[in-house]
Coordinates of C-alpha atoms in Angstrom, one line a residue:
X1 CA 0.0 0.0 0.0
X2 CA 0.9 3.6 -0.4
X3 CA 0.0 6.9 0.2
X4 CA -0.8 9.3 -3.1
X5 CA 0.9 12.9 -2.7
X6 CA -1.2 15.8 -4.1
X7 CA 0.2 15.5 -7.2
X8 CA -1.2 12.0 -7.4
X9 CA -4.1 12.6 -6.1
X10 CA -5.2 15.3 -8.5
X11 CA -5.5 12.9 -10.6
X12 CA -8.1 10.9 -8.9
X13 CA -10.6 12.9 -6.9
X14 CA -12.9 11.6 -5.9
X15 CA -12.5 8.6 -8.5
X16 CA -11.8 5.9 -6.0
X17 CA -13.2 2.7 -4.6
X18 CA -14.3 2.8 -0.7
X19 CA -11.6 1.6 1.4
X20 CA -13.8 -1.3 3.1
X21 CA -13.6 -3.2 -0.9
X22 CA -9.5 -3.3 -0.4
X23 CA -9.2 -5.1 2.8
X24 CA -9.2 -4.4 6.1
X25 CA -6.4 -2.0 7.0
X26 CA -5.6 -1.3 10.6
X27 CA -2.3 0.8 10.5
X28 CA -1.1 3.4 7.9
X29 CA 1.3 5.3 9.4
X30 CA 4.2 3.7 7.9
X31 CA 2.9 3.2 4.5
X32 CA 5.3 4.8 1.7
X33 CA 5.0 8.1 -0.4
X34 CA 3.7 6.9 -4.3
X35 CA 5.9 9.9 -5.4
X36 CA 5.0 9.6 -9.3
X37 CA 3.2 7.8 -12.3
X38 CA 6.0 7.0 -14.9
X39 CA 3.9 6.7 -18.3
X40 CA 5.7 5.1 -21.0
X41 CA 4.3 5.0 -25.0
X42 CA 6.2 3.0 -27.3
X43 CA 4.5 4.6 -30.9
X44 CA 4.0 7.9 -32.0
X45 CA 0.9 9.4 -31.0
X46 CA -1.9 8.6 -33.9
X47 CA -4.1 11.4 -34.6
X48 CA -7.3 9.7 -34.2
X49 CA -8.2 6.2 -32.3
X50 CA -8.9 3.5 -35.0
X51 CA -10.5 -0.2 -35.1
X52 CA -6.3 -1.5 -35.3
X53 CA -5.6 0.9 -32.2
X54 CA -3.8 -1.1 -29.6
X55 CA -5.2 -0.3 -26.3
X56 CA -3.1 -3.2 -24.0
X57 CA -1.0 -1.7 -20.8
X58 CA 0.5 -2.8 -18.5
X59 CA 0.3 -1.0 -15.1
X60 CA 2.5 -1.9 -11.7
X61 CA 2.3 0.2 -8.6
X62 CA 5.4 -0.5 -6.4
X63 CA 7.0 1.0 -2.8
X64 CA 7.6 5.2 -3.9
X65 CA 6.6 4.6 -7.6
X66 CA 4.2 3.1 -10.2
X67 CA 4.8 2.4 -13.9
X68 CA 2.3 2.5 -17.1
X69 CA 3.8 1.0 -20.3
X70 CA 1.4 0.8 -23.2
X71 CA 2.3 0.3 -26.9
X72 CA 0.1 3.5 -27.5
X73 CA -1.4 6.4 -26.3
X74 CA -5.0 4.7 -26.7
X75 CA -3.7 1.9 -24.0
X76 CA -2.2 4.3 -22.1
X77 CA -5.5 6.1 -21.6
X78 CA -7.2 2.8 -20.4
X79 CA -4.1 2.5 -18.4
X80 CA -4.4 5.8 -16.7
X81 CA -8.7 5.3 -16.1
X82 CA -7.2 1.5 -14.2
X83 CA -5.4 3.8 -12.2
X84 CA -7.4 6.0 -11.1
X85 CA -9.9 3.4 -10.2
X86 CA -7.9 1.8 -8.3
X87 CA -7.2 4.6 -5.9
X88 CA -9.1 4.7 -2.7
X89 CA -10.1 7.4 0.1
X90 CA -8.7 7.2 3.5
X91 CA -9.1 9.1 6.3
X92 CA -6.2 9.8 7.4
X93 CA -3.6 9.7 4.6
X94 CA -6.5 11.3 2.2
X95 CA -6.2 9.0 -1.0
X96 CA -4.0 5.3 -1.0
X97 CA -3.5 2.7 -3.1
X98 CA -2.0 -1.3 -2.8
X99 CA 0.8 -2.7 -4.7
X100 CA -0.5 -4.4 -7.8
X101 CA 1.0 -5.4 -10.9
X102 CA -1.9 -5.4 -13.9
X103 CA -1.6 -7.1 -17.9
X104 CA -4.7 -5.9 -19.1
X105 CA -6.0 -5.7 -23.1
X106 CA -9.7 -6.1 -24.2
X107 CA -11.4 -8.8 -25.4
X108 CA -13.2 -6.7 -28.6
X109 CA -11.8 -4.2 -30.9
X110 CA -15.1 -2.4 -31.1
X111 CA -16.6 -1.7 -27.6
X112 CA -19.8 0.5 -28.8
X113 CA -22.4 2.8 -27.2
X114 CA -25.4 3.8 -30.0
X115 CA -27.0 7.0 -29.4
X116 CA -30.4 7.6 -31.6
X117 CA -31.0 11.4 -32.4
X118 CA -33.3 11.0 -35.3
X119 CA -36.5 10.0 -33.1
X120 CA -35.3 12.0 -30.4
X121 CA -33.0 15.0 -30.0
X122 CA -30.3 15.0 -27.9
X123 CA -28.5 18.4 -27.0
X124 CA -24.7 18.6 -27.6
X125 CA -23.9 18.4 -23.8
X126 CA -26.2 15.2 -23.0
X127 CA -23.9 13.5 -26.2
X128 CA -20.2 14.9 -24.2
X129 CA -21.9 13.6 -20.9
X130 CA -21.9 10.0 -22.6
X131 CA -18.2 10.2 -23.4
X132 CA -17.2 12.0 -20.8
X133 CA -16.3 15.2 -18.0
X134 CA -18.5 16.0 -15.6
X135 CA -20.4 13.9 -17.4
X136 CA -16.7 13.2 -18.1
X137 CA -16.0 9.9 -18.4
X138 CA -19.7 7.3 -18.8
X139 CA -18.1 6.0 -22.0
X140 CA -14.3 6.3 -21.0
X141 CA -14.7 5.1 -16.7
X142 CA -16.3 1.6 -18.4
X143 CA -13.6 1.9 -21.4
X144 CA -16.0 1.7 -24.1
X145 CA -14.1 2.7 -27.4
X146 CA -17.1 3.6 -29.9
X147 CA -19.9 6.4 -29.8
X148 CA -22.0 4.9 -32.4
X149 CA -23.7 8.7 -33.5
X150 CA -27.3 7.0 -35.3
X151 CA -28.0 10.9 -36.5
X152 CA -31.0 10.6 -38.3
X153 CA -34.1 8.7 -39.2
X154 CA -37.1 9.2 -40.8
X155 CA -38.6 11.5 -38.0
X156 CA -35.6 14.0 -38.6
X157 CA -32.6 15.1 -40.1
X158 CA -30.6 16.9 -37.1
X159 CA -26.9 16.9 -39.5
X160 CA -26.1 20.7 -40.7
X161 CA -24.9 19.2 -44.3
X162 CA -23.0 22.2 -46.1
X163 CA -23.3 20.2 -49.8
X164 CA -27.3 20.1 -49.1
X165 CA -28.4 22.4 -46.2
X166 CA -31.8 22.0 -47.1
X167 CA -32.0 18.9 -45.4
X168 CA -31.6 20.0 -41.7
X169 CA -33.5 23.0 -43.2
X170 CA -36.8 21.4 -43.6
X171 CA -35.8 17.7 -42.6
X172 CA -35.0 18.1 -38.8
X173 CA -37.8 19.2 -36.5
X174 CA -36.7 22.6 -36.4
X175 CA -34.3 25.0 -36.5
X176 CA -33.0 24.3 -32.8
X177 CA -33.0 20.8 -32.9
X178 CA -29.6 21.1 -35.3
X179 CA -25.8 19.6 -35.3
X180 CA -24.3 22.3 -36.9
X181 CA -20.4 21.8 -38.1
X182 CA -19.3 23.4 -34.7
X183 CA -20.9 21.1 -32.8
X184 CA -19.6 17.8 -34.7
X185 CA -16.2 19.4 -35.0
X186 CA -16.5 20.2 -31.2
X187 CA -17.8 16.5 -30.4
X188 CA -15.6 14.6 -32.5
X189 CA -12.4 16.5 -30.7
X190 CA -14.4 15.8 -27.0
X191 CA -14.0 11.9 -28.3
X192 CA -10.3 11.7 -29.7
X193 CA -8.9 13.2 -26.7
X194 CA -10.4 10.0 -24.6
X195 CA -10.1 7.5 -27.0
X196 CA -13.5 7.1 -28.1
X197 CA -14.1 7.0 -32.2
X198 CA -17.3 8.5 -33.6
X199 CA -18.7 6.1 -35.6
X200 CA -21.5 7.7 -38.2
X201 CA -24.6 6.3 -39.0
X202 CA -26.8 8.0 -41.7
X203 CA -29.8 5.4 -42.0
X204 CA -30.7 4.2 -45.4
X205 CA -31.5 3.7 -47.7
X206 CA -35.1 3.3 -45.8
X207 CA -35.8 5.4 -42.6
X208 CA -35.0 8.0 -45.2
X209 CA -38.2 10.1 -45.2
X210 CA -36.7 13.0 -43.6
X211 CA -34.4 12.9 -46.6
X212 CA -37.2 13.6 -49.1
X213 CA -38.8 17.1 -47.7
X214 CA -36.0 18.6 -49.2
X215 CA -35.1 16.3 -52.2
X216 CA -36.7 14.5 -54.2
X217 CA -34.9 11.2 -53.7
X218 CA -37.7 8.8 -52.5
X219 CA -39.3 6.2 -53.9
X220 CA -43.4 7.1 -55.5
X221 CA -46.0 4.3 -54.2
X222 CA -48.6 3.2 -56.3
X223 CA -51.7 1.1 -55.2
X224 CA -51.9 -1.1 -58.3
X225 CA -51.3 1.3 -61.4
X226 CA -52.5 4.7 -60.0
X227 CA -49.9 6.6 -57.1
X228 CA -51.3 6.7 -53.6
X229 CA -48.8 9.8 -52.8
X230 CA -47.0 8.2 -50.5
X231 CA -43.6 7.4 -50.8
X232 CA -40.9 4.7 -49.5
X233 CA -37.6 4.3 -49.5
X234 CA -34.6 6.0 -51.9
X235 CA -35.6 5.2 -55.5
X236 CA -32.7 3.1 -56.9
X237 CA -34.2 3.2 -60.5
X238 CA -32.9 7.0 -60.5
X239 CA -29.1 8.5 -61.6
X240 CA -30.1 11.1 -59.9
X241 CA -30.5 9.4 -56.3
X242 CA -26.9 8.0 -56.7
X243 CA -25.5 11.6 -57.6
X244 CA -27.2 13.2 -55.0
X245 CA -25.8 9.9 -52.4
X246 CA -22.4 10.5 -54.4
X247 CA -21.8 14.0 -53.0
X248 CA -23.5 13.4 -49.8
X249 CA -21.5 10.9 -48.4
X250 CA -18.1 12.8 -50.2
X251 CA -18.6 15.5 -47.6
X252 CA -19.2 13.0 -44.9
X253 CA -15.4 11.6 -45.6
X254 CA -14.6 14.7 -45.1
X255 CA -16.3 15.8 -41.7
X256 CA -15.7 12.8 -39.9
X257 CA -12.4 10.8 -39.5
X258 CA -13.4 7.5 -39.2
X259 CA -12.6 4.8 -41.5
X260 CA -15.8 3.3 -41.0
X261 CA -19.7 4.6 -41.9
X262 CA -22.8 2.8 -41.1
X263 CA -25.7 2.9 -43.6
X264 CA -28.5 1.1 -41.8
X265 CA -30.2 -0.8 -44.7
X266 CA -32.8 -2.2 -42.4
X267 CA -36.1 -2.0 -43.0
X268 CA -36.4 -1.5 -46.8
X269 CA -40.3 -1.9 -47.5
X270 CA -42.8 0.3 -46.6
X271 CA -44.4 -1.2 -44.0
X272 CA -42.0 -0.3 -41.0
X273 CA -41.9 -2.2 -37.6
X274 CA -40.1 -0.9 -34.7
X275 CA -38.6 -2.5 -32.0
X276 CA -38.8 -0.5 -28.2
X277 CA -37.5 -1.7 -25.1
X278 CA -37.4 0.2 -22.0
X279 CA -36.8 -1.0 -18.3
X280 CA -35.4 -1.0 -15.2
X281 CA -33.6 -2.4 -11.6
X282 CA -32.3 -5.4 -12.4
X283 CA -32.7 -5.8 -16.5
X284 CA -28.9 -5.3 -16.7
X285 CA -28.6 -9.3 -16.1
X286 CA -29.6 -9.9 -19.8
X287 CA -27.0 -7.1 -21.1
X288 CA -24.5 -8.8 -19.2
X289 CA -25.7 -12.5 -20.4
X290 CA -25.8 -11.2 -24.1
X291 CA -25.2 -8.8 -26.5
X292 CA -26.9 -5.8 -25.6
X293 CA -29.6 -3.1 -28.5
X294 CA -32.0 -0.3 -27.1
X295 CA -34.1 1.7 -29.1
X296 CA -34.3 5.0 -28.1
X297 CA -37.7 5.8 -29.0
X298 CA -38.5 6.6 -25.4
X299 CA -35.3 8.1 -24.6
X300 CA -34.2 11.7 -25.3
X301 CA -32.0 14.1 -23.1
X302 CA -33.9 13.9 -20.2
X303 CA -33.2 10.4 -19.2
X304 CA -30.4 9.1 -21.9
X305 CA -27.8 9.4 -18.8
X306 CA -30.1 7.6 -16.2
X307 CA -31.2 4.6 -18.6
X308 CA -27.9 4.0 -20.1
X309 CA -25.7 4.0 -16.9
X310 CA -24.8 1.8 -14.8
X311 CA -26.3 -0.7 -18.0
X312 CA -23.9 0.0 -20.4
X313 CA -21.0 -0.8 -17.9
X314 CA -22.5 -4.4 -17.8
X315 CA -21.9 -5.0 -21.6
X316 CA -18.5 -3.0 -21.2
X317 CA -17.0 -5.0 -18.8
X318 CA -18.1 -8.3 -21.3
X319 CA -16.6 -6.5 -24.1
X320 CA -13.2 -5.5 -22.7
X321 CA -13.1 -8.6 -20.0
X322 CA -11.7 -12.3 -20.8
X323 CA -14.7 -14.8 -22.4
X324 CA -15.1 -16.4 -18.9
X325 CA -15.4 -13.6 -17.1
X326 CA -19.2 -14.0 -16.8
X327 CA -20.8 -14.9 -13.6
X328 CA -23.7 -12.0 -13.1
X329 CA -23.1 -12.9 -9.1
X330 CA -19.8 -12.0 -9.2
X331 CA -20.8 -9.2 -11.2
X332 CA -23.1 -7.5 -9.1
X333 CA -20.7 -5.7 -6.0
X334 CA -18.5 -4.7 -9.2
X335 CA -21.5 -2.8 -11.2
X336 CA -22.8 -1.2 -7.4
X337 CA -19.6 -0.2 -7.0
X338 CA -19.0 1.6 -10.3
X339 CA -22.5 3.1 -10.2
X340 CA -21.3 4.9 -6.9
X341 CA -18.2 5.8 -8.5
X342 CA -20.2 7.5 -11.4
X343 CA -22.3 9.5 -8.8
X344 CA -18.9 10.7 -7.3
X345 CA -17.7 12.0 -10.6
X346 CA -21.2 13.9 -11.2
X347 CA -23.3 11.3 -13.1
X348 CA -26.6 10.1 -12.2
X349 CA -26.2 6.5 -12.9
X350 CA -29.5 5.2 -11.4
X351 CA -29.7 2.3 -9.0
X352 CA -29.8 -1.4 -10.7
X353 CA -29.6 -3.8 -7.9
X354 CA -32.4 -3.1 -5.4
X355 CA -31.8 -0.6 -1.8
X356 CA -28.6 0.2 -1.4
X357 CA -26.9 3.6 -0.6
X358 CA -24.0 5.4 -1.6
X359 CA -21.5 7.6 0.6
X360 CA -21.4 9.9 -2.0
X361 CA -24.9 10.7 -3.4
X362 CA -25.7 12.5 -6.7
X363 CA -25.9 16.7 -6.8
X364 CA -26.7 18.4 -9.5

C-alpha cells in the first residue's frame, strides 16, 4: 500500500473505490509516499483512435513509484482510467493505493455505445456527458471505445450538411434541434482526446423520409397502377439518387475521421416495424448474459444518462473482460460499486440492484 501525494491525487478525486472493498487496513502510518506515475508510450501518438488501435497496458504500482507501459497512447489512456480506479479514500492519509502489478487488453476491438437522435434530440452536452467530464467519463470510466452517432431517421434530419443544407433545413424538426459543423467538429475532438471513435450512421437507404422534404430522392408508391402519394424508401431506378448519395456521403469523408460509416439498410419496405424496449432495476442481467440493442424511441435528453448508466457498464466489462469472465453474481458488487463511482464523478447512474446507498450521493 501507499500513500498518493497531491500531485497523485489530483489525478483521482474523488474517482476511488471505498476503502472497506481493499481489505481491512488497521495501520497506515508507515505506509510509503507513491511519489509519481512513470507513463511510457512505445509509438507515435496517432491522430485519431482507429478499429487496429492497440489499447493493451500494463500497469505496476510499487513502494515510492508506479509504472504504465502501453504500446500507445490509446492503451495508455485505459491504463491511466485503471489507475485512477484503483485509488481509494482514506481518512487519514487522504487517498492510498495497494501494490498491484496489472496485464490488461480487451477482449473486442469495437466496444460500442449507440445514441439515436433521429427520433429524439439529444443536445450537444447530453452527447459529451456520454463520453465524458462531468459527465466526463460514462463511455471512458467503463472503457468503451465507440460512440456509435445514429443521426437521423425518418422523423428527422438533425446533420447541418453544407453540400445540401436543405435537409436539416426542412428535414430536422426545427431549427434548434440542429448539429451544426461546430458542434460535430466540437464532439468529434471531446471523443479523440479520450479515445473514443465517432462512428456515423446516416440510416438508409429506408428510414429516409426525412431525406425527401427537401429532395426528391424517395421512392413514388402506387396502389396497383395509380400513385397513392405516398412514398418509401430512396428510389434506386434514378441516376439522380446516386449523384445526389455520391456527394453526400463525399462530404461526410470529409467531416468525420473515421474509416468506417454505417448505412443502416434495415427495414427496406414500406411497411415499417419498430422494436422498443425500455426497463429498469435489475434488466442489466440480460446485457450482461448477451449482447446488448435499445431503441431510443422513449429516450431523449432527459433520461439518456439515467437509462444507459450503470447498464452500459455491464456490456462494457463483457466486451473488454476475458470470455469467462461471466458470472452475473460475481458481477453485481463490481457494477454497485461503479455506479457509486459515477455519482462521485457527477453522473446520475441510477440504482440497478435493489436498496442500497452510496456515501457519496448525486448533486446536481
Amino acid at each position: 500500500m501507499a500513500h498518493l501525494l497531491d500531485s497523485l491525487s489530483s489525478i483521482s478525486n474523488s474517482n476511488s473505490f471505498n476503502k472497506e472493498t481493499v481489505g481491512n487496513v488497521v495501520d497506515l502510518s508507515d505506509v510509503p509516499a507513491l511519489k509519481r506515475l512513470n507513463v511510457n508510450v512505445e509509438q507515435p501518438c496517432e491522430q485519431w483512435p482507429s478499429l487496429e488501435s492497440n489499447e493493451s497496458y500494463t500497469l505496476a504500482v510499487e513502494k515510492g513509484h508506479a509504472t504504465l507501459n502501453s504500446v500507445s497512447i490509446w492503451g495508455a489512456l485505459r491504463g491511466l482510467e485503471t489507475f485512477s480506479q484503483l485509488v481509494y479514500p482514506d481518512e487519514d492519509l487522504l487517498f492510498a493505493i495497494n501494490e498491484t502489478i496489472i496485464y490488461d487488453f480487451p477482449r473486442f476491438q469495437h466496444r460500442g455505445f449507440l445514441l439515436d437522435t433521429g427520433t429524439h434530440f439529444i443536445s450537444l452536452k447530453r452527447l459529451k456527458m456520454n463520453l465524458v467530464s462531468k459527465f466526463d467519463e460514462a463511455m471512458a470510466q467503463s472503457k468503451m471505445n465507440v460512440f456509435h452517432f445514429h443521426i437521423v431517421d425518418d422523423q428527422s434530419f438533425p446533420y447541418d450538411s453544407i453540400t445540401y443544407p436543405g435537409l436539416s433545413g426542412r428535414g430536422a424538426f426545427d431549427l434548434n434541434h440542429i448539429y451544426s459543423q461546430a458542434d460535430i467538429t466540437e464532439l468529434l475532438e471531446f471523443a479523440r482526446q479520450r479515445g473514443i471513435r465517432v462512428f456515423i450512421e446516416f440510416d438508409s437507404p429506408a428510414h429516409s423520409r426525412s431525406w425527401g422534404r427537401a429532395y426528391d430522392i424517395l421512392t413514388k408508391c402506387y396502389s396497383g397502377e395509380q400513385p397513392n402519394h405516398k412514398q418509401g424508401p430512396m428510389d434506386p431506378s434514378r441516376n439522380t439518387t446516386f449523384e445526389f448519395l455520391k456527394n453526400f456521403f463525399y462530404e461526410v469523408a470529409q467531416i468525420f475521421p473515421d474509416r468506417y460509416v454505417h448505412l443502416g439498410a434495415d427495414e427496406v419496405y414500406f411497411d415499417c416495424w419498430y422494436l422498443n424496449y425500455i426497463s429498469y432495476g435489475e434488466d442489466w442481467h440480460k446485457y450482461y448474459m448477451c449482447d446488448p440493442l435499445n431503441f431510443t424511441e422513449f429516450v431523449d435528453s432527459t433520461n439518456v444518462i439515467s437509462t444507459t448508466w450503470p447498464r452500459a457498464s455491464a456490456a462494457a466489462e463483457r466486451l473488454w473482460s476475458s470470455a469467462d469472465v461471466n458470472d452475473v453474481k460475481e458481477a453485481i458488487p463490481r457494477l454497485e460499486e461503479h455506479r457509486c463511482r459515477y455519482l462521485r464523478r457527477g453522473i446520475p447512474a441510477a440504482p440497478v440492484n435493489g436498496p442500497s446507498y452510496c456515501r457519496t450521493e448525486y448533486n446536481d
